GROMACS .gro file of C-alpha atoms in nm:
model
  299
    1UNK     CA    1  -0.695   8.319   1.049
    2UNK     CA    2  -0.508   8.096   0.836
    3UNK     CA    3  -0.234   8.145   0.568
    4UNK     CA    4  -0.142   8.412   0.264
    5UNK     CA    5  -0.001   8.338  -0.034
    6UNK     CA    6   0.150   8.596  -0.286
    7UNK     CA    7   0.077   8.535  -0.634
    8UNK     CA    8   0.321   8.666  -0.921
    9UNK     CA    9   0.167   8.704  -1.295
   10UNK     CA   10   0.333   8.561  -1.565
   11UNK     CA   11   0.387   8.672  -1.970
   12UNK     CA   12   0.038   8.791  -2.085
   13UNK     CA   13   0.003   9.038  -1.832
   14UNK     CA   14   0.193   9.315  -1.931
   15UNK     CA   15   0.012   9.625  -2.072
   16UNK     CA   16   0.156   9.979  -2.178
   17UNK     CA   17   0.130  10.199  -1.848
   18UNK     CA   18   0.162   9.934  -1.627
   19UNK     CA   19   0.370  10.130  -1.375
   20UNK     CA   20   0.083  10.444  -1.400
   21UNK     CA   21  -0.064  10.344  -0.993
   22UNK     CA   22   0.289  10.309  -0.840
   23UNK     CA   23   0.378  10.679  -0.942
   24UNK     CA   24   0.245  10.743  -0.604
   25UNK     CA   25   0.451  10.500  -0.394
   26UNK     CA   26   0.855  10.575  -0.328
   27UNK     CA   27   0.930  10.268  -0.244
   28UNK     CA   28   0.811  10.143  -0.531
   29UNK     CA   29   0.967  10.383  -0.755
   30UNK     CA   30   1.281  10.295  -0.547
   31UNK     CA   31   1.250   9.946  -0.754
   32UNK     CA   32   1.152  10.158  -1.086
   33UNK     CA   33   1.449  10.350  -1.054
   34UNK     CA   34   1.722  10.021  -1.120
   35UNK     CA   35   1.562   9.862  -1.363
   36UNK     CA   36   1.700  10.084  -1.649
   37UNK     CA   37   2.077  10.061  -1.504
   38UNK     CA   38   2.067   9.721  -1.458
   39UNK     CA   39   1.949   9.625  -1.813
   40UNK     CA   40   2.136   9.880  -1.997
   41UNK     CA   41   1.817  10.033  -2.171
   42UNK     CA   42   1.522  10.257  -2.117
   43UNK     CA   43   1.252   9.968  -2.000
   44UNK     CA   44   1.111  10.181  -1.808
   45UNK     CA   45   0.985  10.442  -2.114
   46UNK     CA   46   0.857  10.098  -2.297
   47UNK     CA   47   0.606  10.047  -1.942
   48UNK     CA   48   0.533  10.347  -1.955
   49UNK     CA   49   0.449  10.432  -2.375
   50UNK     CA   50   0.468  10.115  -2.535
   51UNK     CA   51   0.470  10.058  -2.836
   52UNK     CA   52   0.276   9.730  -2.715
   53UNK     CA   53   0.474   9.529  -2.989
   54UNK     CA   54   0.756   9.610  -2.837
   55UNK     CA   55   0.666   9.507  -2.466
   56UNK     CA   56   0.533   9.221  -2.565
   57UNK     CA   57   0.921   9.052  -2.666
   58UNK     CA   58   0.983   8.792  -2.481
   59UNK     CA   59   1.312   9.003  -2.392
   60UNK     CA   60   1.093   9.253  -2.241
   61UNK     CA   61   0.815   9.151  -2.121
   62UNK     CA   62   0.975   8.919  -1.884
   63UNK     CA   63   1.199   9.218  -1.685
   64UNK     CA   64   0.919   9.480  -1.724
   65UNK     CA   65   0.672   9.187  -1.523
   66UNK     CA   66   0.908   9.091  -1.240
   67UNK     CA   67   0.986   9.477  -1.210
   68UNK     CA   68   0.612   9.562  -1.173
   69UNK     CA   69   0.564   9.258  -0.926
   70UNK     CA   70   0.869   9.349  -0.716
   71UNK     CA   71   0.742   9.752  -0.750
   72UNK     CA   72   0.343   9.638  -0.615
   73UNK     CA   73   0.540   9.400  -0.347
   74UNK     CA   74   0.707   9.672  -0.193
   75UNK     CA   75   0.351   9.854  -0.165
   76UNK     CA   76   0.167   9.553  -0.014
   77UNK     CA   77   0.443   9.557   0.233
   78UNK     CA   78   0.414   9.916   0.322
   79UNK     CA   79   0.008   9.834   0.371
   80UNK     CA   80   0.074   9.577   0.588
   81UNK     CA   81   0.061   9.254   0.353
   82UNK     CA   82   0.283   8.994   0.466
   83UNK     CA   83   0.259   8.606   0.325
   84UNK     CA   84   0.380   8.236   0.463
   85UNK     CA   85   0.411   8.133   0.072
   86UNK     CA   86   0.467   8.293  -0.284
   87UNK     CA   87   0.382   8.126  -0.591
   88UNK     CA   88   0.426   8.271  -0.975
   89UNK     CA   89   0.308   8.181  -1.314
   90UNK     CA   90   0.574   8.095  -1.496
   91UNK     CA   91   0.752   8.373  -1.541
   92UNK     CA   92   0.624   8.499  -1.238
   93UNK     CA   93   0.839   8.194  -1.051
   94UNK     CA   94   1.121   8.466  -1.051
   95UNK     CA   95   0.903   8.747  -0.862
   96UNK     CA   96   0.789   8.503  -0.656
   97UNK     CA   97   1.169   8.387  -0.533
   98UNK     CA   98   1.219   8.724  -0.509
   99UNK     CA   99   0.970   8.803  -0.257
  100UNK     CA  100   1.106   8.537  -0.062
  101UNK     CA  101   1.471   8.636  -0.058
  102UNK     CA  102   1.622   8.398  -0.282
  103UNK     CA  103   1.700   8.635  -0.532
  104UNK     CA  104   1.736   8.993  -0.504
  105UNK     CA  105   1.604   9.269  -0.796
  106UNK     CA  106   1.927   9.289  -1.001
  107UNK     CA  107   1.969   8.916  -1.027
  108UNK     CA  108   1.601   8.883  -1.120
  109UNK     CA  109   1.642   9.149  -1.395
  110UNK     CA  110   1.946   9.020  -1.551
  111UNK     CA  111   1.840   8.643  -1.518
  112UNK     CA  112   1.454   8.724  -1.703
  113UNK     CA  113   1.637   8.952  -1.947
  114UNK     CA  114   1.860   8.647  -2.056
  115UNK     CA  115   1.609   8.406  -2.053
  116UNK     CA  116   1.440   8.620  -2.284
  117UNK     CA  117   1.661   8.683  -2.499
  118UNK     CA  118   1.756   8.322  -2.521
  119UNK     CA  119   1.377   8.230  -2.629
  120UNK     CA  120   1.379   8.483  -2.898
  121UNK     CA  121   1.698   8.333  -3.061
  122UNK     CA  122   1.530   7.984  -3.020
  123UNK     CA  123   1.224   8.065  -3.235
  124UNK     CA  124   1.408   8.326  -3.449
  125UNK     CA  125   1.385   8.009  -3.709
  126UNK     CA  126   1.088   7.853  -3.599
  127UNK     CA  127   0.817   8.097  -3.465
  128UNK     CA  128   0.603   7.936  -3.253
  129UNK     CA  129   0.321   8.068  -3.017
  130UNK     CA  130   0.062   7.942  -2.732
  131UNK     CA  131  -0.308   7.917  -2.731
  132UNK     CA  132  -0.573   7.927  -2.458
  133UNK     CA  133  -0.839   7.647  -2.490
  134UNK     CA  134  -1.090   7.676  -2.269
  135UNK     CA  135  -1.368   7.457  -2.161
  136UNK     CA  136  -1.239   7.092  -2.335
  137UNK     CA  137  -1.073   6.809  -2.082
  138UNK     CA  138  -0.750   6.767  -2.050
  139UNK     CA  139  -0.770   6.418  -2.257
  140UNK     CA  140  -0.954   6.583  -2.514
  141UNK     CA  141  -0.704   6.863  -2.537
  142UNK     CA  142  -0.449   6.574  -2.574
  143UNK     CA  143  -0.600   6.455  -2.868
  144UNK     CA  144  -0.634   6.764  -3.019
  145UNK     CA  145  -0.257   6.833  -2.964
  146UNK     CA  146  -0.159   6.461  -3.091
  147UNK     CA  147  -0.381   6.589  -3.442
  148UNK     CA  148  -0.224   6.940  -3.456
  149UNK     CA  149   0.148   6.797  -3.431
  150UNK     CA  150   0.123   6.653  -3.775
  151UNK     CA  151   0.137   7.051  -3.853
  152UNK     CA  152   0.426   7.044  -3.657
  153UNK     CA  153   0.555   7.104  -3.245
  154UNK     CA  154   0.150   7.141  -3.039
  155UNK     CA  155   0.197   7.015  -2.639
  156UNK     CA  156  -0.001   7.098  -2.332
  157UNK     CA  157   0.216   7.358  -2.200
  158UNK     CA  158   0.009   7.561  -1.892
  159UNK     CA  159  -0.268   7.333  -1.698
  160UNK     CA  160  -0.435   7.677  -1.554
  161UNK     CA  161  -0.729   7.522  -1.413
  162UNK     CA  162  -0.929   7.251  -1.501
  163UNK     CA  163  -1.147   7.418  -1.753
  164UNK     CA  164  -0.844   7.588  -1.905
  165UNK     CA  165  -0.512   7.461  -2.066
  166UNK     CA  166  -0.275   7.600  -2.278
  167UNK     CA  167  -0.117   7.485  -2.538
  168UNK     CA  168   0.230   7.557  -2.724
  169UNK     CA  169   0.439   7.493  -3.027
  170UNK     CA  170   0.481   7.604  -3.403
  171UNK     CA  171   0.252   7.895  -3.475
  172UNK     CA  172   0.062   7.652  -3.761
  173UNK     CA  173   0.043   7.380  -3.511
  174UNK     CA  174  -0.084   7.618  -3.259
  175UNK     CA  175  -0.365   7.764  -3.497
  176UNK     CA  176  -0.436   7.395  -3.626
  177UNK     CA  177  -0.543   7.303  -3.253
  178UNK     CA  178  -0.763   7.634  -3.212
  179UNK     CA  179  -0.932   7.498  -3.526
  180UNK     CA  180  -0.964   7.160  -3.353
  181UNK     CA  181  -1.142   7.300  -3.054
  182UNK     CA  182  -1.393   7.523  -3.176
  183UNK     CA  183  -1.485   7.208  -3.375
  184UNK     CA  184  -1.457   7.002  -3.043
  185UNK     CA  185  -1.680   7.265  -2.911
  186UNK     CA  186  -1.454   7.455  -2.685
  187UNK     CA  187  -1.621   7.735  -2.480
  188UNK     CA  188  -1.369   7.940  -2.625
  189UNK     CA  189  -0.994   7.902  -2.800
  190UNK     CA  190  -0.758   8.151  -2.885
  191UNK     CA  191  -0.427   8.300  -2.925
  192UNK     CA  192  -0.160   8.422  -2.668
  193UNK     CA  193  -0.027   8.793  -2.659
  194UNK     CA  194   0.303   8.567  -2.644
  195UNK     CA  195   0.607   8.589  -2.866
  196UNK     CA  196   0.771   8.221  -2.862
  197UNK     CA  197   0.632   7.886  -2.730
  198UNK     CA  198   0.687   7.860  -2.367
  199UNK     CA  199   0.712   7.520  -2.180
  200UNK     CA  200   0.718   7.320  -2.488
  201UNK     CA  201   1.017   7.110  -2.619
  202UNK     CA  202   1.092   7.400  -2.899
  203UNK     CA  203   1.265   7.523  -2.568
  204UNK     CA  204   1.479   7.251  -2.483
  205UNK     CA  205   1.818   7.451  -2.605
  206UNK     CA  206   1.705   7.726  -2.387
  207UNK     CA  207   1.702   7.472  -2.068
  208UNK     CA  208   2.047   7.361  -2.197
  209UNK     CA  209   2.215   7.700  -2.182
  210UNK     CA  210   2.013   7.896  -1.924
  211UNK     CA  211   2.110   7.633  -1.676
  212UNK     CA  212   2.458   7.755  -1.660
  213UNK     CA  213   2.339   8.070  -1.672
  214UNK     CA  214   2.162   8.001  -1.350
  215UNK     CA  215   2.489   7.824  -1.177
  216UNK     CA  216   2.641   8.126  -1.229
  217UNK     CA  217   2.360   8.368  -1.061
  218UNK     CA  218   2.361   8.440  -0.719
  219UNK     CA  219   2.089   8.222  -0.572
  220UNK     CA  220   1.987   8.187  -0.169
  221UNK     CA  221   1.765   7.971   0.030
  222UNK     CA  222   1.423   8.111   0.013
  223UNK     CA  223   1.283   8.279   0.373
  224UNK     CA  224   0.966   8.073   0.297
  225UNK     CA  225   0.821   7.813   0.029
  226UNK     CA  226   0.786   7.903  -0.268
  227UNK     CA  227   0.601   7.689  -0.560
  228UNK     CA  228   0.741   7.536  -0.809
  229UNK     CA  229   0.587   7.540  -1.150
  230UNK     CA  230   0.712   7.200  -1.254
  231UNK     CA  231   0.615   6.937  -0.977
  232UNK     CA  232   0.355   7.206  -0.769
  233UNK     CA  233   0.588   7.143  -0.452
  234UNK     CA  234   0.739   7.373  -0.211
  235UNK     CA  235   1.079   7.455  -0.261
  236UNK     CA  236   1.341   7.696  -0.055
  237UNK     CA  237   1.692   7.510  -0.093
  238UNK     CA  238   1.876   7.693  -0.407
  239UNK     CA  239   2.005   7.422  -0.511
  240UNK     CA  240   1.643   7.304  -0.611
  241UNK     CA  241   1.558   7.618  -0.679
  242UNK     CA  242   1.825   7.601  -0.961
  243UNK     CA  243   1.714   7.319  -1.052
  244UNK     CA  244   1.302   7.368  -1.127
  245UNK     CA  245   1.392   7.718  -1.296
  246UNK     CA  246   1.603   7.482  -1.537
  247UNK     CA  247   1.350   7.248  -1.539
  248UNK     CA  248   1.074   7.500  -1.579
  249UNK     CA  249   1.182   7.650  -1.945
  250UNK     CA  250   1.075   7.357  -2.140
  251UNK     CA  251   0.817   7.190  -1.889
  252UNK     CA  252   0.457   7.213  -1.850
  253UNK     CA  253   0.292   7.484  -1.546
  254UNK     CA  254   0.125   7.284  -1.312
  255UNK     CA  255  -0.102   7.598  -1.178
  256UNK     CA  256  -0.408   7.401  -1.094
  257UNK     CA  257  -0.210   7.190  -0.884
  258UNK     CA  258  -0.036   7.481  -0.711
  259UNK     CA  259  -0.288   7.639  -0.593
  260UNK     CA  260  -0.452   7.307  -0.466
  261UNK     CA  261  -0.099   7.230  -0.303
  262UNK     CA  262  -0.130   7.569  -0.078
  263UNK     CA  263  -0.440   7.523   0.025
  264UNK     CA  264  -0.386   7.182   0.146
  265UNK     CA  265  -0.096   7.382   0.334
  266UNK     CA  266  -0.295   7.570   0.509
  267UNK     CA  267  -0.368   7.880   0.269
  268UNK     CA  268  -0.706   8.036   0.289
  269UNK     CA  269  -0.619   8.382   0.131
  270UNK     CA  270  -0.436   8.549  -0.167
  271UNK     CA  271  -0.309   8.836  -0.319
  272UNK     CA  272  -0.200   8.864  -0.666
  273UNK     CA  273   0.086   9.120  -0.671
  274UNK     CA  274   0.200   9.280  -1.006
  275UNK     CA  275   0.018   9.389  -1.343
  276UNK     CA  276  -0.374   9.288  -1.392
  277UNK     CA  277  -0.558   9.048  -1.235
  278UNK     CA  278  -0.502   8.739  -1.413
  279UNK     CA  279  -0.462   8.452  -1.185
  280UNK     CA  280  -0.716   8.603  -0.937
  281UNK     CA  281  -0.957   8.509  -1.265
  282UNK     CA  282  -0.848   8.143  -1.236
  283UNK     CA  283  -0.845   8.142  -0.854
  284UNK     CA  284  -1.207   8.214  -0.897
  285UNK     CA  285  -1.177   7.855  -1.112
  286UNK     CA  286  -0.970   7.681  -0.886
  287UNK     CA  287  -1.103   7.812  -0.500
  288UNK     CA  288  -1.390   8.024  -0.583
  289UNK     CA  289  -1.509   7.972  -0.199
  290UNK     CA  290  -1.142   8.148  -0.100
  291UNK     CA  291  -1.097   8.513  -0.091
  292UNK     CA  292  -0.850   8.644  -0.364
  293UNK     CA  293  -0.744   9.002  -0.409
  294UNK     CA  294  -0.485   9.192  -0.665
  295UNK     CA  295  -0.240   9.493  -0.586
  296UNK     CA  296  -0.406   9.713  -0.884
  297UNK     CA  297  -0.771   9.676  -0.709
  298UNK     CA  298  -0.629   9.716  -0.365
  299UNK     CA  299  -0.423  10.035  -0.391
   0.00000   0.00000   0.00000
């Protein structure tokens, strides 16, 4: 039997009744029950009724995901489910150092919340957006970027797997390159159910004032490795772990490479814990020969 890894969903995954399966789970609700005291507002009622628009900013979408993924984590444990290494999209980078200890639920929340809300004031100006290309090499996507940034901001922001890269900038730009690969013949290219342009340089005031942000927080060793996003290593000292989440904000997601990296460590089996399945799609991409499994299948 080898090793588990946990894997954490990023923005993208959130849907309205998210929390509907965990109803059944105290523990879980246990999680559910802070989220609204810790943020100051009802979250919870957005999970639960939507409206989608409203889940879907950036503000929101980013506690209502780790909330779910720390919810579904306290279920796998009561099943049993235990992992050597955690790894999250993105996003998901904070569930994931929260499964192993670094950070607990309230500094999650408030950290996500503020990250948020720090990426909606950045593109409150400029909107920007991200777009799934699918099928296209990475060199070609390149290109395509290079073209679209005469529009304005288009970078390779999420390498997902190697059929599948995202890219990110101003929401013209970001059309511009869907354009671009239909015509390059992309299997398919389209918009994110994303409000602002993630791991692109339109971020780079974010980095600059989250990072204190992050000083501030209450941050611990991790119990095990976690993944980082931005160089697909492991990572448990918090003073690193500072570090990448800075880092992370305005720098591509190395996925591909993440996954590859566990695996070379010794994984052989994972379990996507939090809303949809997601990454256990690109797992079947990346390792289709491993066994992955999600929380909302399982349970």
């Amino acid at each position: 039997m080898g090793n588990t890894a946990f894997l954490m969903p990023g923005q993208g995954s959130q849907y309205v009744g998210m929390l509907g399966k965990l109803d059944a789970y105290p523990k879980a609700q246990q999680i559910i029950s802070k989220v609204n005291g810790v943020l100051g507002f009802d979250l919870v009622k957005l999970m639960k009724e939507g409206p989608i628009e409203e889940l879907t900013q950036t503000e929101n979408t980013q506690p209502a995901l780790v909330a779910c993924s720390a919810a579904w984590l306290e279920v796998a444990k009561e099943k049993g489910l235990s992992c050597q290494f955690a790894l999250g999209h993105s996003l998901g980078e904070y569930s994931a150092l929260y499964a192993a200890e670094a950070i607990d639920i309230e500094t999650a929340l408030r950290l996500v919340r503020r990250r948020g809300e720090l990426m909606r004031d950045a593109t409150s100006k400029i909107p920007g957006t991200m777009g799934a290309i699918i099928g296209l090499p990475a060199e070609k996507v390149k290109e395509i970027c290079q073209e679209a940034s005469k529009t304005g901001v288009c970078e390779m922001a999420n390498f997902n797997s190697s059929g599948q890269i995202v890219v990110s900038g101003e929401v013209e730009a970001v059309k511009k390159a869907m354009e671009l690969a239909k015509e390059a013949k992309a299997r398919l290219a389209r918009l994110l159910q994303v409000s602002a342009p993630f791991h692109s340089s339109m971020m780079d005031p974010v980095a600059e004032v989250f990072a204190k942000d992050l000083e501030a927080a209450n941050i611990n060793d991790a119990k095990f490795p976690v993944i980082a996003n931005v160089n697909a290593k492991p990572v448990q000292k918090a003073s690193e772990i500072r570090e990448n989440l800075t880092k992370q904000i305005n720098s591509p997601v190395l996925w591909e490479k993440s996954i590859l990296q566990v695996v070379a460590m010794g994984v052989d089996n994972f379990v996507e814990v939090g809303a949809k399945n997601v990454l256990t799609g690109l797992n079947g991409q990346i390792v289709p020969n491993l066994t992955t499994s999600n929380t909302e299948a399982m349970f």
